[in-house]
Coordinates of C-alpha atoms and ligand atoms in Angstrom, one line a residue:
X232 CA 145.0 26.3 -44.8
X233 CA 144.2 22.8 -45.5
X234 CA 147.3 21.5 -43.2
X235 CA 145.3 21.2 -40.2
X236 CA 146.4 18.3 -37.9
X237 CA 143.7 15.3 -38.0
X238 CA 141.6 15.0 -34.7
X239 CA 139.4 12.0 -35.0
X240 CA 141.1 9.1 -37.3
X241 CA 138.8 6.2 -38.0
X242 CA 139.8 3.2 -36.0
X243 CA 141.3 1.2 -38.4
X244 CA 144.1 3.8 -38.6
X245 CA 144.1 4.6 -34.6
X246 CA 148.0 3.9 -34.7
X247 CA 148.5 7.3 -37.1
X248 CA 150.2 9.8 -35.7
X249 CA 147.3 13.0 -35.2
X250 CA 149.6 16.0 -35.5
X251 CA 151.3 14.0 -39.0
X252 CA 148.5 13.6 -41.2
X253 CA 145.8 15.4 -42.2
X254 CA 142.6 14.1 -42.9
X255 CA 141.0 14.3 -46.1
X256 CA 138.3 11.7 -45.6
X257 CA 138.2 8.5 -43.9
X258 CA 139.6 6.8 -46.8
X259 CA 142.1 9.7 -47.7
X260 CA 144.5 10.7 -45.4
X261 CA 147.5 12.4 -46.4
X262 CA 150.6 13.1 -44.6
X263 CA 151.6 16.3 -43.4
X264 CA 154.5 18.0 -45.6
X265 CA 156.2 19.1 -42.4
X266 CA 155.9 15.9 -40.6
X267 CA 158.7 14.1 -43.7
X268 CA 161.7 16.2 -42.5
X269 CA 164.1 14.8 -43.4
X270 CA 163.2 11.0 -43.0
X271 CA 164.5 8.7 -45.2
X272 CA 162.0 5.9 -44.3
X273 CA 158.1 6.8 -43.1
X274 CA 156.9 4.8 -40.8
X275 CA 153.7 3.6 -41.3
X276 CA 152.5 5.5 -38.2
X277 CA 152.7 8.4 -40.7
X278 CA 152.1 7.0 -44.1
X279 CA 149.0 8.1 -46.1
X280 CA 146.1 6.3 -46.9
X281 CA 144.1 5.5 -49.9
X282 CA 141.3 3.5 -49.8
X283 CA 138.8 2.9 -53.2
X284 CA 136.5 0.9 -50.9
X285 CA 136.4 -0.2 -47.3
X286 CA 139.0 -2.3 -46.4
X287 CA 138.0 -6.2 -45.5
X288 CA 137.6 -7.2 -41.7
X289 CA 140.5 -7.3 -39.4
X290 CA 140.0 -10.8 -38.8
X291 CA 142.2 -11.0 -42.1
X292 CA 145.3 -10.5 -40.4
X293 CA 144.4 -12.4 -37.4
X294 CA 146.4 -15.4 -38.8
X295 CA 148.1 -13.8 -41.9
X296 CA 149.8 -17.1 -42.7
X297 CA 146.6 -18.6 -43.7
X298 CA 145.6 -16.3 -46.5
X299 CA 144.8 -17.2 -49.8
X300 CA 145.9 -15.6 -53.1
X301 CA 144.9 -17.5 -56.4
X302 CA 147.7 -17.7 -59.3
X303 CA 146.1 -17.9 -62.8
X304 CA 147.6 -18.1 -65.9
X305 CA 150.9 -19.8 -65.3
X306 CA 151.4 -23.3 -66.3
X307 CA 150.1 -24.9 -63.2
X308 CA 147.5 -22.7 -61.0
X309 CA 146.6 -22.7 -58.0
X310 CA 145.8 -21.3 -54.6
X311 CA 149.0 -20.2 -52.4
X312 CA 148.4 -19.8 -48.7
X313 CA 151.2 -16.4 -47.1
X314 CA 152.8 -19.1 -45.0
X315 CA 153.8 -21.1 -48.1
X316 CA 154.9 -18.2 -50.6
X317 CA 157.5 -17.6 -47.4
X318 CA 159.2 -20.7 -48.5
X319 CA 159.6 -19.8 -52.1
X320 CA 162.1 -16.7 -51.4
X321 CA 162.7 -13.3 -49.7
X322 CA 163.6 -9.7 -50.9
X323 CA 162.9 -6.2 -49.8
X324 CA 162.8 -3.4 -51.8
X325 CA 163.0 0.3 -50.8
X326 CA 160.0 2.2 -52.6
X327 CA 158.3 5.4 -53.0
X328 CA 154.5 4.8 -52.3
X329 CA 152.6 7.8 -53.8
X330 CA 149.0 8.1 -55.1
X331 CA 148.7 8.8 -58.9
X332 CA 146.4 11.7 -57.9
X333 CA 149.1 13.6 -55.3
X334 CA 149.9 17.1 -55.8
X335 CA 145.8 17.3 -57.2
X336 CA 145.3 20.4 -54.7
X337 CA 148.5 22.3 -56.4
X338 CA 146.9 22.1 -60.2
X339 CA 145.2 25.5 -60.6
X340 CA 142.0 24.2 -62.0
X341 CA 139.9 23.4 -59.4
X342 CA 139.9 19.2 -59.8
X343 CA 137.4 17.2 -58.2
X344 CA 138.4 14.2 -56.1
X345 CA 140.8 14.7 -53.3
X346 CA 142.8 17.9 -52.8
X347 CA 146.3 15.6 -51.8
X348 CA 149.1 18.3 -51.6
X349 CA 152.6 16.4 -51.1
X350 CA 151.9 14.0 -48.7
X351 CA 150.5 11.6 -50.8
X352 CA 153.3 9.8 -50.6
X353 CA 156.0 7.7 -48.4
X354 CA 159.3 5.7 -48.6
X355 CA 158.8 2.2 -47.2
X356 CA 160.3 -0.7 -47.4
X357 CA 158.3 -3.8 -48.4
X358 CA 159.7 -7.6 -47.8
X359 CA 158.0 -10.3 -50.0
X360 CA 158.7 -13.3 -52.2
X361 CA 159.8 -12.1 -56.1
X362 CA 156.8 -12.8 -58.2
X363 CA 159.6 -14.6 -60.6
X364 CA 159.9 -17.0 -57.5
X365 CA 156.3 -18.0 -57.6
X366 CA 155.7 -18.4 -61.4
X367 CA 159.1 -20.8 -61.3
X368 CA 157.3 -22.9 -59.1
X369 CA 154.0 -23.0 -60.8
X370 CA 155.8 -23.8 -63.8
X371 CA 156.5 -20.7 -65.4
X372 CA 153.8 -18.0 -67.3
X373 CA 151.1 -19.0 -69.5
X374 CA 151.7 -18.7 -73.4
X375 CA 150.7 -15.4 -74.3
X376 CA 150.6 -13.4 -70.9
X377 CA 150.8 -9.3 -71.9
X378 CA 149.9 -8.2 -68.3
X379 CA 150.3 -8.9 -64.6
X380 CA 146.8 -8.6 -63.1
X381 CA 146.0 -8.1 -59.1
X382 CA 142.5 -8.2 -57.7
X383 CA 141.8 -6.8 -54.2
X384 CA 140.2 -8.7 -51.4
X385 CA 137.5 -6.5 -50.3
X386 CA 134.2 -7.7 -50.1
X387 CA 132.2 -6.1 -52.9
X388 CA 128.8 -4.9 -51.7
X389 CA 125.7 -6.8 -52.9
X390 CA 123.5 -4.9 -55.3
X391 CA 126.3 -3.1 -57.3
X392 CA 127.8 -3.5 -60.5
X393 CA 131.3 -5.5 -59.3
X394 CA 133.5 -4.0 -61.9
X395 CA 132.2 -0.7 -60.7
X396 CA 133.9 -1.3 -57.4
X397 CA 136.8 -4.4 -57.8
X398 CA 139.7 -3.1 -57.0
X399 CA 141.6 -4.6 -59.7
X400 CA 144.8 -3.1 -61.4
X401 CA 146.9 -4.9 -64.7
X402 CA 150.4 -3.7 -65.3
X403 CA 152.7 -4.9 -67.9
X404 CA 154.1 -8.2 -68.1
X405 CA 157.6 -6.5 -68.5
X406 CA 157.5 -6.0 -64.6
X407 CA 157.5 -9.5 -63.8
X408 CA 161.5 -9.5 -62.3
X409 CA 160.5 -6.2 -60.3
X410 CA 157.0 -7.2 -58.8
X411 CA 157.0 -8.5 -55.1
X412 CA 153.8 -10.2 -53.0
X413 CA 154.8 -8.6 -49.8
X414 CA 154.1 -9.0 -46.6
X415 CA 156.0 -6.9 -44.4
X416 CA 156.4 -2.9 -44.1
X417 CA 159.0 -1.6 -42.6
X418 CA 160.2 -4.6 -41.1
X419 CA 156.9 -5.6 -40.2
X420 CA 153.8 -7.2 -40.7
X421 CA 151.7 -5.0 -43.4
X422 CA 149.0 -3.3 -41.1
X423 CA 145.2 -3.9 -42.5
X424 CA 145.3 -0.3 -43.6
X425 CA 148.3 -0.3 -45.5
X426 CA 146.9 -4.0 -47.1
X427 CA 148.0 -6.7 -45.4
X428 CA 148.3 -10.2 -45.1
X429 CA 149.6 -9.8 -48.7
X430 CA 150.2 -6.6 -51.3
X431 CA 151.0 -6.8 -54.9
X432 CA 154.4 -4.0 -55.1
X433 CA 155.0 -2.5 -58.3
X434 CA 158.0 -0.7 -58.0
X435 CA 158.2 2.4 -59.3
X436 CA 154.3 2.5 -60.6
X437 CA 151.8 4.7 -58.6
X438 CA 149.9 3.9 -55.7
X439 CA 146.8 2.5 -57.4
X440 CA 148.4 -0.4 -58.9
X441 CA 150.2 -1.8 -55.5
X442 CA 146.9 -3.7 -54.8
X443 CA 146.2 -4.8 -51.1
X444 CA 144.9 -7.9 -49.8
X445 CA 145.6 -9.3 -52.7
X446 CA 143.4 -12.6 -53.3
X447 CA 144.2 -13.4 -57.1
X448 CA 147.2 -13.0 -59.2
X449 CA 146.9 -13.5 -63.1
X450 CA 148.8 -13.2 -65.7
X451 CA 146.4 -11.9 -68.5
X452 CA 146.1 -11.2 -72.1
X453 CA 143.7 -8.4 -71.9
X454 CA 143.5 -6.0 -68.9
X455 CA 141.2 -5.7 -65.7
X456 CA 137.8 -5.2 -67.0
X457 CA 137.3 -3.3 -63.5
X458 CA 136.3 0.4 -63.9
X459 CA 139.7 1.4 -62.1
X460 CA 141.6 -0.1 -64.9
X461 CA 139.3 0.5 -68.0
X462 CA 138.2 4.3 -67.4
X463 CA 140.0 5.5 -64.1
X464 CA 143.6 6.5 -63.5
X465 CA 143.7 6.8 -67.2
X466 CA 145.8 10.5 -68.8
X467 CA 142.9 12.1 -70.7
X468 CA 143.1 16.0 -71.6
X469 CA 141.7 18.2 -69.3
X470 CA 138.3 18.5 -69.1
X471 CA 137.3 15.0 -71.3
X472 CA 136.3 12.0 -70.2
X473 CA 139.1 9.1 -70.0
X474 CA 138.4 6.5 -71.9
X475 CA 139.8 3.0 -72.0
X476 CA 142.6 4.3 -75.2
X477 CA 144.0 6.9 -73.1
X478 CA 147.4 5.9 -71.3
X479 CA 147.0 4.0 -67.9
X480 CA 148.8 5.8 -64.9
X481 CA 151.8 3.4 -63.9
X482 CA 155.0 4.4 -64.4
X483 CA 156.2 7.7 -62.0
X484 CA 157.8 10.5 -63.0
X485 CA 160.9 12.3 -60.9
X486 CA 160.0 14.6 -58.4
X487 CA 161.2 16.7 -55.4
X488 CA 159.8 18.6 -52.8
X489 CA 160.9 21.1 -50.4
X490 CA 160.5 19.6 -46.6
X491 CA 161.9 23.0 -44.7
X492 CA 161.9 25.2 -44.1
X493 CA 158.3 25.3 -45.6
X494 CA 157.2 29.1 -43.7
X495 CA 159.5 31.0 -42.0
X496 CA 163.6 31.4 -41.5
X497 CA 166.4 33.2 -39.7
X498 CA 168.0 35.7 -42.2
X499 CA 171.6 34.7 -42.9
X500 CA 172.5 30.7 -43.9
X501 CA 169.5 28.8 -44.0
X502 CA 169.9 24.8 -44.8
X503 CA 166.7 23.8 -47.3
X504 CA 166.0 20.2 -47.1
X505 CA 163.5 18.0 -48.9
X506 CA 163.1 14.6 -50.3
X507 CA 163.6 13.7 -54.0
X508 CA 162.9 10.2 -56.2
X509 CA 163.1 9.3 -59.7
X510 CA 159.8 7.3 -60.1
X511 CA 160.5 4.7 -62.3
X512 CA 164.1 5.5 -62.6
X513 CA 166.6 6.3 -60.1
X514 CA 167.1 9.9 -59.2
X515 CA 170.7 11.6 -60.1
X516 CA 170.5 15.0 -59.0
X517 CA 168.6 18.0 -57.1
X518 CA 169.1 21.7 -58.0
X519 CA 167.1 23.8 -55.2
X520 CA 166.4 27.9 -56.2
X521 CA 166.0 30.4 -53.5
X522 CA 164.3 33.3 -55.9
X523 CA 161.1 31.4 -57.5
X524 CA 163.2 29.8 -60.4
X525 CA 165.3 32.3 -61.7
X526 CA 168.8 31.0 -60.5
X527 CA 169.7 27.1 -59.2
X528 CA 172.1 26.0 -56.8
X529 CA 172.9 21.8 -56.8
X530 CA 171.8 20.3 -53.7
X531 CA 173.5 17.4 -51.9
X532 CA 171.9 13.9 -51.2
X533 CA 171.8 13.5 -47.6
X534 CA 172.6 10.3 -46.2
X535 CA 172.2 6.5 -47.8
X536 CA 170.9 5.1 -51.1
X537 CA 168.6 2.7 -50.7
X538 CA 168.6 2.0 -54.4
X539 CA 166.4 3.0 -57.7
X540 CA 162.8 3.1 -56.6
X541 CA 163.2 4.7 -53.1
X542 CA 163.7 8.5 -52.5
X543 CA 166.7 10.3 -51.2
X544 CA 167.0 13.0 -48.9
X545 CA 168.6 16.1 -50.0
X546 CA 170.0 19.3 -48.3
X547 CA 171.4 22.5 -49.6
X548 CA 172.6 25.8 -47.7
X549 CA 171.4 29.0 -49.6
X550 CA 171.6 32.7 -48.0
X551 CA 168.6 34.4 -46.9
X552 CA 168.0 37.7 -46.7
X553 CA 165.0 39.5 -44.6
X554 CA 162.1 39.5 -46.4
X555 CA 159.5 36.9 -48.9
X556 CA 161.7 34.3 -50.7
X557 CA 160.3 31.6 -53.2
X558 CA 162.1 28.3 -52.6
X559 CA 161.8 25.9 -55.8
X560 CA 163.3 21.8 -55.9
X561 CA 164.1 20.2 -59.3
X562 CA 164.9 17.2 -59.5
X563 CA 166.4 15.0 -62.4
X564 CA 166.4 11.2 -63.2
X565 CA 169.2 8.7 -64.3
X566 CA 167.7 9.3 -67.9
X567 CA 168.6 12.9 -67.5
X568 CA 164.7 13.5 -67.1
X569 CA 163.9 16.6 -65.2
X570 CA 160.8 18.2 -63.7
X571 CA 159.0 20.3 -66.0
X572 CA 158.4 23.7 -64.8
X573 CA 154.6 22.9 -65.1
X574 CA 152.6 19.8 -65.9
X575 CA 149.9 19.7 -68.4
X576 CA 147.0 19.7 -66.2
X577 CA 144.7 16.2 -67.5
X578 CA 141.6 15.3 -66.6
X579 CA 141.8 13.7 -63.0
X580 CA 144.5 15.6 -62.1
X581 CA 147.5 12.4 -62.0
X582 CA 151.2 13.1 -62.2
X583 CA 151.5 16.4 -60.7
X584 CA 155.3 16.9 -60.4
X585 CA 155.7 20.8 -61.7
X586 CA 158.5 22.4 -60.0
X587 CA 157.2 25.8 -59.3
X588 CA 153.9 24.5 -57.4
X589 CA 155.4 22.7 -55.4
X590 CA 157.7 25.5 -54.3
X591 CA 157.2 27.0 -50.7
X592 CA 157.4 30.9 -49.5
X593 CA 159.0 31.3 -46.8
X594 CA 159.2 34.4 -44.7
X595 CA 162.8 35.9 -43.6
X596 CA 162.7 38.2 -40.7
Ligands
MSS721 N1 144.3 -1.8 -53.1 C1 143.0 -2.2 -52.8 N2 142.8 -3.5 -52.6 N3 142.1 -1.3 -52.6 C2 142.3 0.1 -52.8 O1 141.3 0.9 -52.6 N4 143.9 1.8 -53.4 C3 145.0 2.1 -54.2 C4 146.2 1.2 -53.8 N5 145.9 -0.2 -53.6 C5 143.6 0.5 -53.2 C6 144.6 -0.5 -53.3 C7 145.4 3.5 -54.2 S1 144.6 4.5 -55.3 C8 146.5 3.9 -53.6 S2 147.1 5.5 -53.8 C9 147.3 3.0 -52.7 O2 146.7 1.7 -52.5 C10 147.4 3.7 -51.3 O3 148.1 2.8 -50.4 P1 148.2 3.2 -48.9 O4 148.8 2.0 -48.3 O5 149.0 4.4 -48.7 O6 146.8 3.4 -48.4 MO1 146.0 6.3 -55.5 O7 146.9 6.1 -57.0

């Protein structure tokens, strides 16, 4: 199977746990479906990585108050050092971090790019400054603004096309009161990896578009001419090419997934657990089925809420007897959106959140 425990992590991920991830490539590592339990919060030690390019030098976050991000397109730009954004305000904000492309290796067309099961994905807790903070003290948003754009600091390699590389993600304007410039994980400082000095958070929206090491913040008219933003992580029917009129993937979707038992149980009373989130919206209920989808049982969120854009834990006690079971999650959002059975496989492979292949069989002796 492909949940072999990593063995040689690259350094700048040294401090992941071995046996919790398992390593797709040096710049996709994805966490073990095991390894969640029934965490509420995953500690960076065990949260995946995604990187489009190689992160900058570690001397970055040697003095993380010093770096720079650029605000354009507000009525007074300028450059902001970390240390001074730290004056303007604090929040933290409990969030789901998952790749647009996890639950890629579950579609049944064989999808290039990487084969991310589950475990493209984390709860974490980021502390920042509200964007809303910033723009009041730059004098509030340009005339015109339609998107919020955030442009990575990696060092683009000479001889290349820069837009074929930039890291460089635009989201709507509308998330303005729900973006944060972070700097802290977890209660602390954002590792290198995971993109510190300073990340742009989306809440709710996938991975791609929470861009690390973020040098330049603008609010925009048009979107990122970068080739992440104008061809990539874009919804195109299976087997076309995306093009920039397809929809961008940013807002997430409600999904579940079984955390144990994921291969074997006692026969008698066997407690499933797994973790469930709404996406974009909060999650308001979990039904679990113990015969591949035929009958469902309500689960029971396990322990606290840390509001809309986090996950929850849930549990549920089902009877098992001896012999092959098929354990299924659904999950359904405060808009009374559920998980479809299946999703319509697209082109890249985004959004995966299909009940039935992300169910587990487990074997009752
Ligand atoms: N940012 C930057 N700067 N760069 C890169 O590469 N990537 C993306 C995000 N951001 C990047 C960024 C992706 S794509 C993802 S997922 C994320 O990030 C991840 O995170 P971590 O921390 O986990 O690694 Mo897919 O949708």
């Amino acid at each position: 199977s492909a949940q072999e425990a990593a063995t040689a992590l690259p350094d700048y991920v040294s401090f992941k746990v071995p046996d919790a991830m398992i390593l797709h490539s040096n710049n996709t590592i994805e966490t073990q479906r095991g390894a969640i339990g029934t965490s509420l919060i995953t500690p960076e030690s065990k949260l995946y990585i995604r990187n489009n390019v190689t992160p900058p030098s570690a001397s970055v976050v040697e003095d993380r108050d010093a770096w720079e991000v650029e605000i354009a397109g507000v009525a007074n730009p300028r450059s902001m050092t970390v240390g001074e954004l730290k004056t303007l305000g604090i929040e933290s904000v409990a969030m789901v971090l998952q790749c647009s492309g996890n639950g890629r290796g579950l579609y049944p067309e064989e999808i290039s790019g990487t084969q991310w099961m589950t475990g493209a994905a984390g709860n974490v807790i980021w502390t920042g400054v509200p964007l809303g903070r910033v723009v009041e003290a730059l004098g509030g948003v340009a005339p015109g603004a339609v998107y919020v754009t955030g442009t990575g600091g990696e060092e683009i390699p000479e001889g290349i096309d820069p837009l074929s590389v930039l890291v460089e993600r635009s989201v709507p304007v509308e998330e303005l009161d729900n973006i944060l410039l972070a700097w802290d994980i977890n209660g602390e400082p954002i590792s290198l990896a995971h993109g510190g000095p300073l990340r742009m958070i989306v809440p709710g929206y996938t991975g791609v578009n929470n861009v690390k090491y973020l040098k330049k913040l603008a609010f925009t008219t048009e979107q990122s001419p970068a080739r992440i933003q104008q061809t990539r992580y874009r919804l195109a029917p299976y087997g076309t090419s995306s093009t920039p009129e397809h929809p961008s993937v940013w807002k997430m979707e409600v999904k579940s997934w079984i955390t144990g038992p994921l291969e074997s149980a006692g026969a008698g009373p066997v407690v499933i657990t797994g973790v469930a989130f709404g996406g974009y919206n909060a999650v308001s209920g979990v039904e679990v089925s113990a015969d591949g989808g035929a009958t469902w049982q309500a689960a029971e969120f396990v322990g606290p809420d840390l509001g809309r854009f986090g996950w929850r834990v849930f549990a549920a006690m089902v009877e098992l007897a001896p012999g092959e079971h098929q354990l299924m999650s659904r999950a359904t959002d405060s808009e009374g959106n559920a998980q479809p059975e299946v999703t319509e496989t697209n082109n890249s492979g985004y959004n995966n959140n299909g009940w039935r292949v992300h169910g587990v069989t487990v074997t009752v002796a």
